[in-house]
């Protein structure tokens, strides 16, 4: 069997071809209502299908938020399975935003659910939480390498509560967030054109020059649009690592639905603004 192309290689190609933009698929109740949809399975399915059909041929990455599907139970998970399959079949990479984190066999089971190619929820990458210790992610790291998938590890998140953990300082003087970035840099050592093990780093955090963001891997950056950050802010926040930033926009694009043309226009505008900012 031929080796699987690593996620980092596939992501770099998608960003270069389609622009470095990730669009969230976040069907929360208020957004469904704003689209004129009921907060039920039919509304969930209509919403998800509309987003995929409108944008799958033009954006690099989709990021479905698993919780908004799981709240409907098994029927919601079935919609998530179809959403992932349809997006990937259309050529868009899928980052499953599930933020899983545990130890041992439980972490291995989470990894299998999202990173095993035989799973109906198999995604190109998965968000994970390292706050049981980075080593607890070993089953996910191993399976991602085997399957050609990727991980995005929570490192410096945009929510204000995150700082009490991520900026706490270890005995060696290094913060927890910086420690996570160092682990990821080690995972990505020698990878070309980019490693498959990324970090989640908020675009709203301002000057991050005290952190080494050059991990030779992607930086998933929430906060563009509704949370207040703009594409123009990216170079100041990410510095020399800006070329590997994948800004995530959810409400800023999704609020324009259910009109497919409006969704496409909004996504294109954000992608163009990011391209311009990254190009300097």
Tab-separated table of C-alpha atoms in Angstrom:
chain	number	residue	atom	x	y	z
A	1	UNK	CA	0.000	0.000	0.000
A	2	UNK	CA	1.380	3.397	-0.942
A	3	UNK	CA	2.077	5.759	1.939
A	4	UNK	CA	-0.652	8.267	2.765
A	5	UNK	CA	0.171	11.899	2.036
A	6	UNK	CA	0.570	13.592	5.438
A	7	UNK	CA	-2.000	16.122	6.565
A	8	UNK	CA	0.538	18.945	6.671
A	9	UNK	CA	1.395	18.432	3.008
A	10	UNK	CA	-2.256	18.281	2.001
A	11	UNK	CA	-3.115	21.335	4.088
A	12	UNK	CA	-0.282	23.385	2.584
A	13	UNK	CA	-1.485	22.516	-0.915
A	14	UNK	CA	-5.094	23.391	-0.054
A	15	UNK	CA	-4.097	26.724	1.507
A	16	UNK	CA	-1.989	27.635	-1.522
A	17	UNK	CA	-4.751	26.690	-3.962
A	18	UNK	CA	-7.835	27.971	-2.135
A	19	UNK	CA	-6.520	30.480	0.375
A	20	UNK	CA	-5.707	29.954	4.053
A	21	UNK	CA	-9.236	29.980	5.468
A	22	UNK	CA	-11.113	27.547	7.688
A	23	UNK	CA	-14.891	27.912	7.926
A	24	UNK	CA	-16.574	26.539	11.013
A	25	UNK	CA	-19.777	24.530	10.792
A	26	UNK	CA	-21.427	25.525	14.060
A	27	UNK	CA	-25.184	24.858	13.950
A	28	UNK	CA	-26.176	26.302	17.307
A	29	UNK	CA	-29.831	27.045	18.014
A	30	UNK	CA	-29.646	30.809	17.480
A	31	UNK	CA	-27.943	30.422	14.104
A	32	UNK	CA	-30.468	27.851	12.933
A	33	UNK	CA	-33.242	30.256	13.926
A	34	UNK	CA	-31.606	33.122	12.033
A	35	UNK	CA	-31.646	30.906	8.939
A	36	UNK	CA	-35.367	30.252	9.446
A	37	UNK	CA	-34.676	26.644	10.446
A	38	UNK	CA	-36.078	24.655	13.337
A	39	UNK	CA	-33.743	23.512	16.094
A	40	UNK	CA	-34.175	19.870	15.171
A	41	UNK	CA	-32.613	17.160	13.014
A	42	UNK	CA	-34.189	18.480	9.821
A	43	UNK	CA	-32.815	21.961	10.526
A	44	UNK	CA	-29.412	20.567	11.410
A	45	UNK	CA	-29.227	18.570	8.204
A	46	UNK	CA	-30.430	21.439	6.013
A	47	UNK	CA	-27.925	23.821	7.582
A	48	UNK	CA	-24.949	21.499	7.252
A	49	UNK	CA	-25.767	20.476	3.701
A	50	UNK	CA	-26.193	24.106	2.636
A	51	UNK	CA	-22.795	25.123	4.039
A	52	UNK	CA	-21.014	22.203	2.390
A	53	UNK	CA	-22.720	22.631	-0.979
A	54	UNK	CA	-22.066	26.386	-0.996
A	55	UNK	CA	-18.407	26.341	0.051
A	56	UNK	CA	-16.839	22.904	-0.451
A	57	UNK	CA	-15.270	23.796	-3.783
A	58	UNK	CA	-13.753	27.063	-2.605
A	59	UNK	CA	-12.496	26.896	1.006
A	60	UNK	CA	-9.467	24.964	2.199
A	61	UNK	CA	-10.885	23.639	5.465
A	62	UNK	CA	-14.168	23.006	7.233
A	63	UNK	CA	-14.253	22.739	11.022
A	64	UNK	CA	-17.481	21.144	12.252
A	65	UNK	CA	-18.047	21.585	15.975
A	66	UNK	CA	-19.009	18.105	17.165
A	67	UNK	CA	-20.986	19.316	20.192
A	68	UNK	CA	-23.650	20.990	18.065
A	69	UNK	CA	-24.341	17.644	16.391
A	70	UNK	CA	-23.937	15.445	19.472
A	71	UNK	CA	-26.644	17.390	21.330
A	72	UNK	CA	-29.186	15.642	19.083
A	73	UNK	CA	-27.932	12.176	20.010
A	74	UNK	CA	-27.380	9.409	17.494
A	75	UNK	CA	-29.369	11.157	14.755
A	76	UNK	CA	-27.198	14.245	15.112
A	77	UNK	CA	-24.032	12.160	14.932
A	78	UNK	CA	-25.402	10.576	11.752
A	79	UNK	CA	-25.740	14.068	10.253
A	80	UNK	CA	-22.163	14.796	11.304
A	81	UNK	CA	-20.981	11.618	9.580
A	82	UNK	CA	-22.666	12.681	6.331
A	83	UNK	CA	-21.326	16.219	6.632
A	84	UNK	CA	-17.767	14.976	7.013
A	85	UNK	CA	-18.113	12.499	4.159
A	86	UNK	CA	-19.675	15.048	1.801
A	87	UNK	CA	-17.044	17.686	2.576
A	88	UNK	CA	-14.131	15.307	2.085
A	89	UNK	CA	-15.654	13.883	-1.112
A	90	UNK	CA	-15.814	17.439	-2.456
A	91	UNK	CA	-12.110	17.944	-1.788
A	92	UNK	CA	-12.293	20.076	1.350
A	93	UNK	CA	-10.181	19.118	4.354
A	94	UNK	CA	-12.099	18.525	7.582
A	95	UNK	CA	-10.806	19.414	11.043
A	96	UNK	CA	-13.100	17.858	13.617
A	97	UNK	CA	-13.461	20.260	16.516
A	98	UNK	CA	-14.057	17.816	19.352
A	99	UNK	CA	-11.278	18.874	21.766
A	100	UNK	CA	-10.827	15.350	23.082
A	101	UNK	CA	-8.360	14.636	25.861
A	102	UNK	CA	-7.924	11.664	28.176
A	103	UNK	CA	-5.430	8.932	29.038
A	104	UNK	CA	-4.558	5.445	27.907
A	105	UNK	CA	-7.210	3.301	26.277
A	106	UNK	CA	-9.786	6.089	26.485
A	107	UNK	CA	-7.586	8.467	24.493
A	108	UNK	CA	-6.922	5.652	22.050
A	109	UNK	CA	-10.677	5.188	21.611
A	110	UNK	CA	-11.194	8.908	20.964
A	111	UNK	CA	-8.380	8.792	18.433
A	112	UNK	CA	-9.905	5.778	16.726
A	113	UNK	CA	-13.267	7.529	16.418
A	114	UNK	CA	-11.839	10.433	14.451
A	115	UNK	CA	-8.453	9.372	13.066
A	116	UNK	CA	-8.978	5.772	11.958
A	117	UNK	CA	-9.761	5.723	8.205
A	118	UNK	CA	-12.305	2.953	8.772
A	119	UNK	CA	-14.379	5.144	11.122
A	120	UNK	CA	-17.476	6.904	9.741
A	121	UNK	CA	-16.257	10.053	11.512
A	122	UNK	CA	-12.733	9.915	10.057
A	123	UNK	CA	-11.469	13.461	9.606
A	124	UNK	CA	-8.304	14.978	8.211
A	125	UNK	CA	-7.430	16.375	11.639
A	126	UNK	CA	-8.767	16.574	15.178
A	127	UNK	CA	-8.576	19.205	17.907
A	128	UNK	CA	-7.264	17.790	21.186
A	129	UNK	CA	-6.714	19.006	24.735
A	130	UNK	CA	-3.287	18.291	26.275
A	131	UNK	CA	-4.111	19.286	29.832
A	132	UNK	CA	-3.725	15.792	31.241
A	133	UNK	CA	-0.131	16.188	30.090
A	134	UNK	CA	1.146	16.256	26.538
A	135	UNK	CA	2.170	12.610	26.807
A	136	UNK	CA	-1.482	11.630	27.250
A	137	UNK	CA	-1.968	12.479	23.554
A	138	UNK	CA	0.434	9.725	22.445
A	139	UNK	CA	-2.304	7.403	21.087
A	140	UNK	CA	-3.676	10.220	18.937
A	141	UNK	CA	-0.218	11.269	17.745
A	142	UNK	CA	0.627	7.693	16.783
A	143	UNK	CA	-2.627	7.044	14.928
A	144	UNK	CA	-2.457	10.411	13.155
A	145	UNK	CA	1.008	9.529	11.848
A	146	UNK	CA	-0.195	6.122	10.663
A	147	UNK	CA	-3.299	7.449	8.907
A	148	UNK	CA	-1.836	10.640	7.441
A	149	UNK	CA	-4.088	12.767	9.637
A	150	UNK	CA	-3.217	15.732	11.838
A	151	UNK	CA	-3.843	17.179	15.285
A	152	UNK	CA	-4.469	20.682	16.531
A	153	UNK	CA	-3.420	20.957	20.171
A	154	UNK	CA	-4.919	23.648	22.393
A	155	UNK	CA	-1.974	25.906	23.208
A	156	UNK	CA	-2.965	29.579	23.506
A	157	UNK	CA	-6.710	29.800	23.142
A	158	UNK	CA	-8.753	32.950	22.626
A	159	UNK	CA	-11.082	32.511	25.612
A	160	UNK	CA	-10.018	34.635	28.599
A	161	UNK	CA	-10.274	31.710	31.023
A	162	UNK	CA	-7.555	29.849	29.152
A	163	UNK	CA	-4.782	32.073	30.462
A	164	UNK	CA	-4.929	30.662	34.015
A	165	UNK	CA	-3.727	27.318	32.688
A	166	UNK	CA	-1.897	28.126	29.471
A	167	UNK	CA	0.168	31.003	30.884
A	168	UNK	CA	0.921	29.346	34.191
A	169	UNK	CA	4.683	28.967	34.618
A	170	UNK	CA	6.435	25.667	35.272
A	171	UNK	CA	9.374	25.180	37.611
A	172	UNK	CA	11.739	25.567	34.663
A	173	UNK	CA	10.344	29.066	33.983
A	174	UNK	CA	8.510	28.117	30.803
A	175	UNK	CA	4.752	28.572	30.520
A	176	UNK	CA	2.417	25.655	29.850
A	177	UNK	CA	1.443	27.132	26.480
A	178	UNK	CA	5.076	27.497	25.462
A	179	UNK	CA	5.706	23.920	26.548
A	180	UNK	CA	2.932	22.676	24.256
A	181	UNK	CA	4.392	24.642	21.345
A	182	UNK	CA	7.813	23.095	22.009
A	183	UNK	CA	6.332	19.585	21.970
A	184	UNK	CA	4.687	20.306	18.620
A	185	UNK	CA	7.888	21.703	17.142
A	186	UNK	CA	9.566	18.419	18.083
A	187	UNK	CA	6.768	16.398	16.420
A	188	UNK	CA	7.173	18.420	13.212
A	189	UNK	CA	10.971	18.410	13.062
A	190	UNK	CA	12.190	17.871	9.513
A	191	UNK	CA	8.730	17.776	7.924
A	192	UNK	CA	8.356	19.450	4.542
A	193	UNK	CA	6.620	21.618	3.469
A	194	UNK	CA	4.892	21.663	6.860
A	195	UNK	CA	4.289	19.243	9.696
A	196	UNK	CA	0.911	17.737	10.559
A	197	UNK	CA	0.826	18.646	14.250
A	198	UNK	CA	-0.588	22.102	14.781
A	199	UNK	CA	-1.544	24.399	17.617
A	200	UNK	CA	-4.702	26.340	18.366
A	201	UNK	CA	-3.639	29.947	18.922
A	202	UNK	CA	-6.201	32.727	19.205
A	203	UNK	CA	-6.041	35.595	16.727
A	204	UNK	CA	-7.388	37.931	19.418
A	205	UNK	CA	-4.415	37.582	21.773
A	206	UNK	CA	-2.339	40.504	20.530
A	207	UNK	CA	1.441	40.457	20.686
A	208	UNK	CA	2.683	36.881	21.075
A	209	UNK	CA	6.335	37.636	20.379
A	210	UNK	CA	7.304	36.075	23.728
A	211	UNK	CA	6.180	32.684	22.378
A	212	UNK	CA	7.983	30.684	19.720
A	213	UNK	CA	5.191	30.019	17.212
A	214	UNK	CA	7.577	28.629	14.611
A	215	UNK	CA	6.571	25.003	15.152
A	216	UNK	CA	6.892	24.021	11.472
A	217	UNK	CA	3.192	23.209	11.588
A	218	UNK	CA	-0.167	24.893	11.128
A	219	UNK	CA	-1.629	27.377	13.581
A	220	UNK	CA	-5.417	27.215	13.752
A	221	UNK	CA	-6.479	30.722	14.691
A	222	UNK	CA	-10.021	31.353	15.939
A	223	UNK	CA	-11.199	34.891	16.540
A	224	UNK	CA	-11.491	36.440	13.074
A	225	UNK	CA	-14.823	38.142	12.495
A	226	UNK	CA	-17.397	38.008	15.281
A	227	UNK	CA	-14.783	37.771	18.063
A	228	UNK	CA	-13.199	41.013	16.936
A	229	UNK	CA	-9.934	40.138	15.216
A	230	UNK	CA	-9.361	40.986	11.560
A	231	UNK	CA	-7.140	39.533	8.874
A	232	UNK	CA	-4.992	42.650	9.102
A	233	UNK	CA	-4.144	41.740	12.724
A	234	UNK	CA	-2.549	38.413	11.800
A	235	UNK	CA	1.033	39.557	11.005
A	236	UNK	CA	1.295	41.434	14.301
A	237	UNK	CA	-0.005	38.472	16.313
A	238	UNK	CA	1.846	35.635	14.556
A	239	UNK	CA	4.988	37.332	13.255
A	240	UNK	CA	7.221	35.163	11.093
A	241	UNK	CA	4.864	32.193	11.524
A	242	UNK	CA	1.976	33.978	9.782
A	243	UNK	CA	2.374	31.945	6.573
A	244	UNK	CA	1.280	28.829	8.481
A	245	UNK	CA	-1.798	30.423	10.057
A	246	UNK	CA	-5.212	28.961	9.234
A	247	UNK	CA	-7.729	31.574	10.429
A	248	UNK	CA	-11.069	30.129	11.463
A	249	UNK	CA	-14.216	32.104	10.695
A	250	UNK	CA	-17.601	30.813	11.783
A	251	UNK	CA	-20.286	33.386	12.536
A	252	UNK	CA	-18.689	35.956	10.239
A	253	UNK	CA	-19.487	33.722	7.262
A	254	UNK	CA	-22.431	31.671	8.508
A	255	UNK	CA	-24.565	34.702	9.396
A	256	UNK	CA	-24.996	35.280	5.647
A	257	UNK	CA	-26.882	32.011	5.139
A	258	UNK	CA	-28.974	30.358	3.991
A	259	UNK	CA	-28.257	32.230	0.738
A	260	UNK	CA	-25.512	30.186	-0.954
A	261	UNK	CA	-24.210	33.107	-3.005
A	262	UNK	CA	-23.925	35.263	0.114
A	263	UNK	CA	-22.038	32.508	1.936
A	264	UNK	CA	-19.600	32.187	-0.969
A	265	UNK	CA	-19.124	35.930	-1.222
A	266	UNK	CA	-18.386	36.285	2.488
A	267	UNK	CA	-15.932	33.376	2.521
A	268	UNK	CA	-14.147	34.765	-0.533
A	269	UNK	CA	-13.847	38.169	1.093
A	270	UNK	CA	-12.276	36.721	4.233
A	271	UNK	CA	-9.918	34.529	2.200
A	272	UNK	CA	-8.826	37.472	0.067
A	273	UNK	CA	-8.216	39.607	3.150
A	274	UNK	CA	-6.098	36.868	4.726
A	275	UNK	CA	-4.077	36.388	1.535
A	276	UNK	CA	-3.390	40.108	1.380
A	277	UNK	CA	-2.392	40.300	5.040
A	278	UNK	CA	-0.072	37.298	4.830
A	279	UNK	CA	1.542	38.624	1.639
A	280	UNK	CA	2.318	41.845	3.448
